[in-house]
XYZ file of C-alpha atoms in Angstrom:
694
model
C -48.363 22.868 88.097
C -46.056 24.701 85.667
C -48.830 27.110 84.680
C -49.665 27.605 88.355
C -46.019 28.407 89.012
C -46.061 31.184 86.429
C -49.166 32.628 88.052
C -47.593 32.418 91.516
C -44.419 34.127 90.289
C -46.618 36.896 88.910
C -48.318 37.183 92.307
C -44.918 37.524 93.998
C -43.963 40.265 91.550
C -47.198 42.167 92.170
C -46.850 41.788 95.949
C -43.259 43.045 95.824
C -44.307 46.028 93.723
C -47.275 46.855 95.965
C -45.128 46.660 99.091
C -43.056 49.573 97.817
C -45.651 51.362 95.721
C -45.825 54.453 97.940
C -42.183 54.746 98.845
C -41.021 58.293 98.303
C -37.703 59.983 97.749
C -37.378 62.573 100.506
C -34.767 64.654 102.272
C -35.812 63.496 105.719
C -34.811 60.381 107.585
C -37.291 57.752 108.763
C -37.281 54.214 110.103
C -39.016 51.109 108.861
C -37.248 48.213 110.540
C -33.931 49.916 110.204
C -32.438 52.790 108.307
C -34.401 53.652 105.194
C -31.718 55.185 103.021
C -30.005 54.010 99.873
C -26.735 54.711 98.194
C -26.854 54.911 94.441
C -24.041 53.078 92.738
C -21.422 55.031 90.859
C -21.927 54.228 87.145
C -20.545 50.809 86.299
C -18.293 51.968 83.479
C -16.765 54.533 85.841
C -16.002 51.885 88.464
C -14.367 49.730 85.787
C -12.132 52.603 84.733
C -11.097 53.434 88.275
C -10.637 49.987 89.753
C -8.501 48.745 86.866
C -6.211 51.785 86.813
C -2.595 51.112 87.832
C -1.827 54.637 89.029
C -5.148 55.096 90.811
C -4.568 52.030 92.947
C -3.477 52.741 96.508
C -5.175 49.904 98.356
C -3.622 46.469 98.566
C -1.425 47.089 95.501
C -4.015 45.486 93.229
C -4.722 42.484 95.443
C -7.708 44.168 97.049
C -9.058 45.520 93.763
C -10.644 42.283 92.547
C -12.494 42.127 95.871
C -13.922 45.577 95.165
C -14.709 44.634 91.565
C -16.880 41.786 92.830
C -19.492 44.374 93.828
C -20.247 44.712 90.130
C -21.935 41.303 90.007
C -24.855 41.678 90.027
C -25.704 44.902 91.909
C -23.863 47.455 89.778
C -24.740 45.524 86.640
C -28.442 45.811 87.461
C -28.164 49.540 88.138
C -26.196 49.941 84.932
C -28.924 48.210 82.921
C -31.567 50.394 84.570
C -29.597 53.514 83.636
C -29.221 52.308 80.027
C -32.994 51.946 79.795
C -33.283 55.495 81.107
C -34.669 55.032 84.617
C -34.013 57.778 87.136
C -32.036 57.145 90.304
C -35.257 57.018 92.325
C -36.946 54.488 90.049
C -33.769 52.415 89.696
C -33.533 52.002 93.456
C -37.227 51.214 93.724
C -37.049 48.633 90.949
C -33.997 47.038 92.514
C -35.809 46.593 95.835
C -38.851 45.141 94.072
C -36.611 42.760 92.113
C -34.757 41.743 95.260
C -37.976 40.874 97.117
C -39.367 39.061 94.105
C -36.250 36.857 93.898
C -36.420 36.235 97.665
C -40.050 35.119 97.421
C -39.432 32.841 94.424
C -36.349 31.351 96.071
C -38.175 30.547 99.321
C -41.260 29.300 97.477
C -39.289 26.785 95.403
C -37.452 25.575 98.479
C -40.636 25.117 100.520
C -42.297 23.150 97.720
C -39.277 20.871 97.600
C -39.216 20.592 101.383
C -42.873 19.596 101.551
C -42.489 17.030 98.758
C -39.888 15.090 100.784
C -42.628 13.728 103.062
C -44.436 10.812 101.423
C -47.565 11.246 103.522
C -48.090 14.705 102.001
C -47.635 13.774 98.341
C -51.389 13.964 97.702
C -51.667 17.318 99.499
C -50.172 19.451 96.733
C -52.804 22.198 96.960
C -52.136 22.615 100.664
C -48.361 22.651 100.198
C -48.524 25.174 97.341
C -50.888 27.615 99.045
C -48.976 27.617 102.298
C -45.684 27.978 100.413
C -47.021 31.165 98.791
C -47.813 32.763 102.156
C -44.572 31.722 103.835
C -42.509 32.849 100.835
C -44.095 36.300 101.047
C -43.349 36.458 104.772
C -39.729 35.475 104.098
C -39.286 38.110 101.392
C -40.687 40.821 103.667
C -39.032 39.744 106.898
C -37.792 42.758 108.871
C -34.177 41.594 108.706
C -34.059 42.651 105.061
C -35.611 46.040 105.730
C -32.903 46.888 108.266
C -30.307 46.841 105.518
C -31.777 49.189 102.950
C -28.861 51.522 103.467
C -25.631 52.563 101.770
C -23.393 49.665 100.923
C -25.781 46.997 102.221
C -27.548 46.233 98.948
C -24.797 43.738 98.271
C -25.013 41.595 101.409
C -28.783 41.211 101.158
C -28.314 38.844 98.219
C -26.929 36.146 100.504
C -30.211 35.698 102.375
C -32.300 36.217 99.267
C -30.981 33.289 97.208
C -29.984 31.001 100.083
C -33.203 28.904 100.002
C -32.663 28.162 96.311
C -29.006 27.335 96.900
C -29.908 24.951 99.739
C -32.437 23.281 97.444
C -29.732 22.662 94.806
C -27.321 21.418 97.466
C -29.785 19.006 99.010
C -30.809 17.547 95.653
C -27.148 17.101 94.722
C -26.024 15.509 97.992
C -29.027 13.250 98.599
C -29.601 11.955 95.049
C -28.946 8.251 94.517
C -26.990 8.867 91.316
C -24.405 11.545 90.693
C -25.554 14.294 88.312
C -23.877 17.443 86.965
C -27.209 19.264 86.847
C -27.059 20.763 90.312
C -23.311 21.529 90.361
C -24.022 23.604 87.243
C -26.917 25.383 88.982
C -24.762 25.964 92.075
C -22.009 27.409 89.869
C -24.427 29.920 88.321
C -25.886 30.857 91.721
C -22.473 31.528 93.250
C -21.419 33.480 90.182
C -24.236 35.929 90.831
C -23.566 36.094 94.571
C -20.185 37.794 94.295
C -21.635 41.069 95.589
C -22.653 39.390 98.842
C -19.209 37.909 99.363
C -17.533 41.294 99.095
C -18.318 41.314 102.787
C -15.895 38.550 103.743
C -18.010 37.826 106.822
C -20.641 36.271 104.573
C -18.021 33.956 103.146
C -17.400 32.730 106.702
C -21.148 32.473 107.375
C -21.707 30.334 104.303
C -18.769 28.133 105.258
C -20.290 27.604 108.727
C -23.710 26.830 107.243
C -22.306 24.378 104.697
C -20.252 22.668 107.405
C -23.383 22.390 109.568
C -25.364 20.975 106.640
C -22.651 18.413 105.882
C -22.418 17.433 109.556
C -26.178 16.866 109.806
C -26.134 14.716 106.643
C -23.397 12.502 108.096
C -25.194 12.186 111.448
C -28.471 11.190 109.789
C -26.904 8.812 107.230
C -23.401 7.793 108.367
C -23.227 4.911 105.859
C -23.182 7.412 102.973
C -20.172 9.270 104.360
C -17.868 8.346 101.407
C -20.531 9.574 98.964
C -20.930 12.850 100.846
C -17.163 13.407 100.927
C -16.876 12.918 97.162
C -19.799 15.199 96.406
C -18.567 17.687 98.968
C -15.299 17.909 97.063
C -17.199 18.561 93.817
C -19.367 21.147 95.564
C -16.398 23.053 97.011
C -14.563 22.872 93.680
C -17.551 24.305 91.835
C -17.914 27.097 94.408
C -14.197 27.924 94.190
C -14.204 27.979 90.383
C -17.296 30.174 90.345
C -15.650 32.696 92.684
C -12.160 32.484 91.186
C -12.664 35.556 88.987
C -12.464 37.772 92.065
C -11.067 35.372 94.677
C -7.744 34.708 92.877
C -6.412 38.192 93.472
C -7.947 38.515 96.913
C -7.111 35.278 98.717
C -3.380 35.964 98.876
C -3.999 39.436 100.251
C -6.265 38.175 103.035
C -4.079 35.219 103.915
C -0.851 37.231 104.101
C -2.442 40.007 106.117
C -4.703 37.895 108.334
C -3.051 38.857 111.639
C -3.282 42.522 110.688
C -6.950 42.101 109.811
C -7.666 40.518 113.185
C -5.827 43.332 114.933
C -7.698 45.938 112.900
C -11.020 44.282 113.688
C -10.347 44.105 117.417
C -8.969 47.637 117.676
C -11.725 49.327 115.684
C -15.204 47.907 115.166
C -14.368 44.681 116.948
C -13.357 46.677 119.984
C -16.918 47.944 120.283
C -18.539 44.547 119.789
C -20.428 44.859 123.073
C -21.989 48.100 121.834
C -23.050 46.440 118.572
C -24.920 43.675 120.435
C -26.463 45.837 123.163
C -30.013 44.916 122.126
C -29.242 41.299 121.178
C -30.306 39.721 124.443
C -31.440 36.117 124.217
C -35.171 36.854 124.537
C -35.069 39.537 121.822
C -33.060 37.281 119.553
C -35.593 34.468 119.942
C -38.422 36.869 119.094
C -36.555 37.981 115.976
C -35.971 41.463 117.371
C -32.201 41.577 117.893
C -31.000 45.071 116.973
C -34.416 45.837 115.570
C -35.416 49.465 115.981
C -38.501 49.693 118.236
C -39.858 52.628 116.224
C -40.105 50.414 113.158
C -43.609 49.889 111.821
C -43.052 46.128 111.678
C -41.988 45.780 115.294
C -45.353 44.740 116.842
C -46.327 42.717 113.757
C -43.128 40.746 113.999
C -43.730 39.758 117.622
C -47.264 38.653 116.743
C -46.010 36.582 113.791
C -43.432 34.715 115.852
C -45.890 33.955 118.632
C -48.318 32.637 116.008
C -45.646 30.431 114.398
C -44.581 29.020 117.736
C -47.442 26.479 117.818
C -46.826 24.788 114.427
C -43.070 25.084 114.995
C -43.161 23.166 118.280
C -45.760 20.755 116.906
C -43.552 19.666 114.022
C -40.385 19.434 116.144
C -42.203 17.157 118.601
C -43.677 14.966 115.832
C -40.638 14.746 113.541
C -37.503 15.647 115.515
C -35.205 13.907 113.017
C -36.504 16.004 110.108
C -36.132 19.157 112.224
C -32.444 18.785 113.077
C -30.976 20.803 110.189
C -33.271 23.795 110.740
C -32.799 23.682 114.499
C -29.028 23.754 113.898
C -29.440 26.862 111.709
C -31.550 28.484 114.428
C -29.142 27.618 117.258
C -26.106 28.793 115.286
C -27.798 32.118 114.610
C -28.938 32.570 118.200
C -25.491 31.716 119.560
C -23.606 34.137 117.297
C -26.194 36.941 117.345
C -26.394 37.060 121.156
C -22.564 37.194 121.113
C -21.276 38.660 124.379
C -24.725 38.595 125.992
C -25.681 35.707 128.327
C -25.998 32.760 128.251
C -23.261 32.037 125.666
C -21.031 35.050 126.331
C -17.990 33.153 127.655
C -17.978 30.667 124.782
C -18.387 33.422 122.195
C -15.601 35.545 123.702
C -13.262 32.556 123.680
C -14.008 31.804 120.021
C -13.732 35.483 119.108
C -10.261 35.687 120.605
C -8.877 32.358 119.395
C -10.579 31.073 116.220
C -9.320 32.519 112.906
C -12.110 34.298 111.058
C -14.414 34.662 114.053
C -13.347 38.290 114.450
C -15.341 39.015 111.302
C -18.498 38.867 113.430
C -18.123 42.490 114.417
C -21.865 43.046 114.076
C -23.162 39.475 114.360
C -26.823 40.140 113.635
C -25.961 41.649 110.243
C -24.089 38.502 109.210
C -26.001 35.502 110.458
C -29.472 36.513 111.644
C -31.237 35.544 108.420
C -30.638 31.751 108.902
C -32.667 32.121 112.096
C -35.630 33.549 110.181
C -35.159 30.915 107.505
C -35.200 28.088 110.070
C -38.236 29.443 111.924
C -40.288 29.911 108.751
C -39.257 26.510 107.322
C -40.278 24.613 110.462
C -43.369 26.796 110.807
C -44.351 25.837 107.259
C -43.823 22.119 107.883
C -45.659 22.306 111.195
C -48.636 24.076 109.621
C -48.928 21.412 106.899
C -48.537 18.607 109.425
C -51.231 20.064 111.669
C -53.703 20.880 108.879
C -53.399 17.399 107.355
C -54.870 16.064 110.597
C -57.257 18.983 111.141
C -58.597 19.815 107.689
C -61.467 21.845 109.087
C -58.946 24.501 110.109
C -57.542 24.932 106.587
C -59.803 27.844 105.734
C -58.969 29.590 109.001
C -55.236 29.056 108.400
C -55.459 30.507 104.882
C -57.333 33.542 106.159
C -54.914 34.093 109.051
C -51.817 33.815 106.861
C -53.453 35.941 104.184
C -54.243 38.686 106.702
C -50.707 38.620 108.129
C -49.169 38.777 104.645
C -51.504 41.594 103.644
C -50.647 43.551 106.795
C -46.938 43.156 106.065
C -47.431 44.414 102.506
C -49.692 47.248 103.653
C -47.306 48.429 106.357
C -44.382 48.344 103.971
C -46.268 50.532 101.513
C -47.635 53.131 103.923
C -45.602 56.213 103.237
C -42.277 54.634 104.082
C -39.623 57.028 102.868
C -36.211 56.289 101.511
C -33.368 58.542 100.549
C -31.783 57.920 97.158
C -28.219 59.140 97.333
C -27.466 61.543 94.499
C -23.997 63.004 94.124
C -24.489 66.777 94.617
C -23.625 69.098 91.716
C -20.597 70.692 93.469
C -18.754 67.370 93.182
C -18.973 67.454 89.404
C -17.936 71.102 89.341
C -14.928 70.163 91.454
C -14.145 67.271 89.098
C -14.001 69.672 86.137
C -11.868 72.108 88.126
C -9.326 69.428 89.060
C -9.022 68.277 85.470
C -8.510 71.821 84.243
C -5.897 72.336 86.976
C -4.048 69.178 85.844
C -4.408 67.594 89.263
C -2.425 64.397 89.777
C -3.193 63.411 93.368
C -5.551 64.831 95.975
C -5.150 64.749 99.755
C -8.594 64.350 101.341
C -9.191 66.089 104.656
C -10.275 66.210 107.463
C -8.295 63.535 109.251
C -10.818 60.957 110.520
C -8.264 58.718 112.219
C -8.716 55.618 110.089
C -12.476 55.484 110.587
C -15.240 55.225 107.957
C -16.354 58.695 106.807
C -19.763 59.962 107.881
C -21.345 62.799 105.923
C -23.863 65.376 107.099
C -27.424 65.898 105.858
C -26.242 67.531 102.634
C -25.176 64.027 101.616
C -28.249 62.406 103.191
C -26.196 61.267 106.187
C -24.529 58.463 104.250
C -21.422 56.855 105.664
C -18.917 54.085 105.325
C -16.997 54.825 102.141
C -15.490 58.003 100.727
C -17.312 58.939 97.543
C -14.726 61.473 96.344
C -12.165 59.120 94.708
C -14.895 57.380 92.711
C -16.706 60.537 91.671
C -13.615 62.641 90.941
C -11.789 59.764 89.212
C -8.412 60.840 90.497
C -5.723 59.289 92.673
C -6.496 60.239 96.274
C -4.982 59.679 99.690
C -7.016 59.957 102.847
C -7.179 58.990 106.493
C -10.263 56.839 105.919
C -10.840 53.235 106.948
C -10.087 52.062 103.402
C -6.471 53.096 103.845
C -6.258 51.573 107.314
C -7.863 48.340 106.175
C -5.384 48.030 103.320
C -2.489 48.081 105.793
C -0.398 50.528 103.804
C 1.678 51.312 106.889
C 4.568 53.067 105.102
C 2.204 55.411 103.285
C 0.091 55.938 106.401
C 3.190 56.946 108.349
C 4.072 59.485 105.675
C 0.525 60.833 105.696
C 0.664 61.337 109.465
C 3.907 63.276 109.065
C 2.402 65.369 106.258
C -0.739 66.141 108.260
C 1.245 67.208 111.326
C 3.432 69.499 109.227
C 0.388 71.072 107.538
C -1.323 71.779 110.842
C 1.845 73.126 112.474
C 3.279 74.947 109.437
C 6.585 73.102 109.752
C 9.520 73.869 107.495
C 9.386 70.389 106.008
C 5.815 70.710 104.688
C 6.867 71.524 101.123
C 9.154 68.499 100.959
C 6.457 66.275 102.456
C 3.973 67.405 99.804
C 6.502 66.694 97.063
C 7.353 63.255 98.373
C 3.677 62.285 98.509
C 2.983 63.624 95.000
C 0.149 65.843 96.268
C -1.063 68.441 93.764
C -4.303 69.494 95.485
C -5.873 69.361 98.932
C -9.608 68.879 99.315
C -11.274 69.786 102.606
C -14.704 68.211 103.004
C -16.827 70.393 105.271
C -19.587 67.765 105.167
C -17.628 65.151 107.168
C -18.951 65.270 110.723
C -17.635 62.353 112.813
C -14.383 61.019 114.264
C -12.450 64.179 113.432
C -8.892 64.524 114.693
C -9.298 68.310 114.453
C -12.417 70.436 113.824
C -13.030 71.292 110.171
C -12.910 75.040 110.908
C -9.487 74.674 112.549
C -8.146 72.681 109.585
C -9.468 75.280 107.143
C -7.801 78.090 109.092
C -4.453 76.271 109.010
C -4.735 75.626 105.280
C -5.703 79.258 104.633
C -2.619 80.397 106.522
C -0.218 78.189 104.560
C 2.021 80.005 102.069
C 2.478 76.737 100.183
C -1.157 76.614 99.064
C -3.030 78.928 96.729
C -6.110 79.262 94.541
C -8.572 78.356 97.246
C -11.969 77.637 95.759
C -15.212 76.662 97.467
C -17.747 74.471 95.693
C -21.192 74.604 97.251
C -24.890 74.788 96.535
C -28.003 76.023 98.275
C -28.175 72.877 100.400
C -24.904 73.688 102.126
C -22.542 71.212 100.463
C -19.062 72.570 101.113
C -15.972 71.337 99.276
C -12.867 73.479 99.603
C -10.072 72.980 97.082
C -6.490 74.200 97.505
C -3.767 74.001 94.885
C -0.237 73.156 95.977
C 2.339 75.653 94.715
C 4.422 74.441 91.777
C 7.619 74.478 93.832
C 6.125 71.850 96.177
C 4.729 69.502 93.531
C 6.234 66.371 92.034
C 4.769 64.071 89.369
C 3.653 60.654 90.590
C 6.059 59.092 88.080
C 9.335 60.882 87.386
C 13.077 60.477 87.115
C 15.237 60.482 90.223
C 17.582 62.884 88.455
C 16.109 66.234 87.368
C 17.810 65.723 83.985
C 15.692 62.643 83.273
C 12.688 63.384 81.076
C 9.642 61.183 81.588
C 6.264 61.256 79.901
C 3.543 58.643 79.948
C 0.216 57.799 78.413
C -2.562 55.442 79.426
C -2.864 52.631 76.881
C -5.622 51.157 78.991
C -6.252 51.469 82.741
C -4.169 48.393 83.526
C -1.250 49.413 81.285
C 0.697 52.693 81.200
C 3.292 53.363 78.499
C 6.292 55.433 79.613
C 8.774 57.318 77.442
C 12.079 57.872 79.248
C 15.097 59.875 78.106
C 18.203 59.827 80.320
C 20.744 62.599 80.217
C 24.295 61.266 79.946
C 25.278 63.598 82.763
C 22.602 62.211 85.089
C 24.203 60.925 88.271
C 21.417 58.450 88.962
C 19.473 56.634 86.278
C 16.222 55.660 87.900
C 12.486 56.269 88.048
C 10.260 56.622 91.087
C 6.577 55.782 91.383
C 4.892 57.444 94.360
C 2.463 54.692 95.237
C 2.755 52.550 98.321
C 5.705 50.199 97.846
C 4.821 46.778 96.551
C 6.750 44.294 94.456
C 3.677 43.677 92.319
C 4.278 47.019 90.558
C 6.571 46.023 87.692
C 8.227 48.112 84.997
C 8.724 46.306 81.690
C 11.630 47.418 79.500
C 10.756 46.982 75.846
C 14.360 47.292 74.643
C 15.711 44.702 77.087
C 12.533 42.588 77.096
C 12.545 42.136 80.859
C 10.712 43.259 83.985
C 12.346 45.580 86.498
C 11.327 45.043 90.125
C 10.927 48.039 92.427
C 13.034 48.922 95.438
C 11.901 50.909 98.457
C 12.072 54.667 97.906
C 11.537 57.483 100.431
C 10.537 54.874 102.978
C 7.229 54.084 101.272
C 7.337 54.379 97.464
C 8.750 52.445 94.488
C 12.126 52.988 92.813
C 13.205 51.410 89.513
C 16.957 51.433 88.894
C 18.628 51.180 85.484
C 22.089 50.269 84.233
C 24.338 53.238 83.538
C 24.426 52.190 79.870
C 20.644 52.321 79.577
C 19.610 54.847 76.929
C 15.994 54.985 77.962
C 13.161 54.308 75.561
C 9.759 52.692 76.039
C 8.629 51.100 79.281
C 5.321 49.736 80.545
C 4.056 50.050 84.120
C 1.869 47.137 85.160
C 0.522 45.586 88.337
C 0.908 41.830 88.379
C -2.255 41.420 90.467
C -4.279 42.968 87.663
C -3.269 40.012 85.510
C -4.034 37.586 88.323
C -7.514 39.111 88.244
C -7.720 38.485 84.490
C -6.437 34.929 85.003
C -9.170 34.382 87.615
C -11.781 35.490 85.086
C -10.397 32.974 82.583
C -10.471 30.179 85.196
C -14.081 30.993 86.110
C -15.062 31.066 82.448
C -13.389 27.699 81.834
C -15.118 26.314 84.939
C -18.460 27.505 83.597
C -17.788 25.925 80.209
C -16.680 22.662 81.849
C -19.703 22.292 84.158
C -22.111 23.328 81.392
C -20.520 20.843 78.977
C -20.631 17.979 81.481
C -24.278 18.755 82.205
C -25.064 18.917 78.470
C -23.336 15.570 77.815
C -25.248 14.038 80.715
C -28.576 15.282 79.337
C -27.740 13.928 75.885
C -27.038 10.485 77.353
C -30.343 10.474 79.210
C -32.233 11.295 76.011
């Protein structure tokens, strides 16, 4: 069986490669089951530099950073390794998709084998179970739900559905075993460790919590006498999951808990407010056919309907024969159907009530993207069991079943490979030219325009129509302020208020514009002509107003033959202020970056200075601390200019060396240590257990 497994894994790898063998990098835009574009990750080492930089941080004062850093595991890490080997962007994306589908197939295959082995009457039917598991695993790995999310920013969330079958296998073996073993807690720890990218969408955290709660509830219903055992193992399971995620969760949990009401409000006022639009095509009949929010132009659309009609017979057959064994998968299916249909009948009233009253439910802003995959998982699992159950009694139909499933799998693979086109997102050359220009101009902070009213940015065709996250701060590696959703989601109200005032003064040429620029620490303004949606004012109007301003100079346009347009303006010296400086003009301040998380400041106070203090023009937060080396103590900030940080000193203070740190950066490091210790502990306990068995 072990040798067969290796062969089957090789088959999965070949199938995954063949399914994407003809995919091409193009400049057009085409559908498969959803949007066929990709967003290349910014190099991993660059993300590490940016996301651990104290001065760069504007979002969540460090609390939100660890959440962003979680995207590095494993998605960015994989892309980084591909780049080290020397693969191009195109081939890196292609290899990632192949790897993703291979893991999905292996995960589902292992789960189905385990699922089939739980039925004593099928123990001698290994060949049947293995062959059917191969076909159903391929169908799972190529299910259209995955193909809808080959788009910018969605690489991460796909992992949740990909490894879920394997995770459920580990869970079930752990919970249902007669004797307690550390083997599967260790496996669960490793699995969760490599799922951090998926959980960067907090909605998937909620989805997994719902699924685990449903699983636990079904266990208790089926075997109520083992309730104490399940509670004890449930505690171990949750502890292992928490320890595995602590490296990024430690710095994030406090942020989400303290700002929960604001998050709910943000969700309801923005994307949540258009929930009905998001579920327009999620009617009950489409959801049951697996077509909720599935683009009808997709090549897999008719195949998918045919597949579900075909699976309906074995599905219903197994449910009627073994209803008790079907409960868990029916629960997964019903949960998915209920949440995916959302505000559509027949569950609309119940869903709306939960959406308005239950904490965390507001995260289902686009339900089908969060919890549709358990539906596919449940259908395919019961379809697999039903097919085995039926063929055991009707062995003459085995050959027909193999041929039918083989044809369906082959058609899926063939359709995936037929000229489907994807768009690898490459950062256009003008961005790097702009990056060099800003460095040469000693830029300290850039204001990104146009004003998109707290919405996600959407770029035009010069950027392959990508959207969702501003690429400029990551590419330019410079402190930036913008009107994007990232700022709104971070709830930096004081800074947002100041930005609104600054924008109004720029557009109206008010007398206070110079002072507003100084108080925000803006050195350059960048107008992105390639932003095309949710604009407060047209780009041409904004450019005219900036051109007319006497406070801006050295306008420079960075473009290429494809029409990328980035317009840079330099703020006049009289309207510029360093991000870190003395309150008194007589105070001399210089600083150097020891490492991204630690800045060393040299401060010299003039005896005639009326006010001995430093300001730091980042959004006010008490987690920004200034450490005095001479006094060996931390100085907490006070509110400055209504939004920034002020550090006051005693009149006798002579100055000297100081260090600017963000306490949440060290919480992040502490979380890494806790996760590492958790890994060592679970691995050690498992090793000791194995030694005892031997």
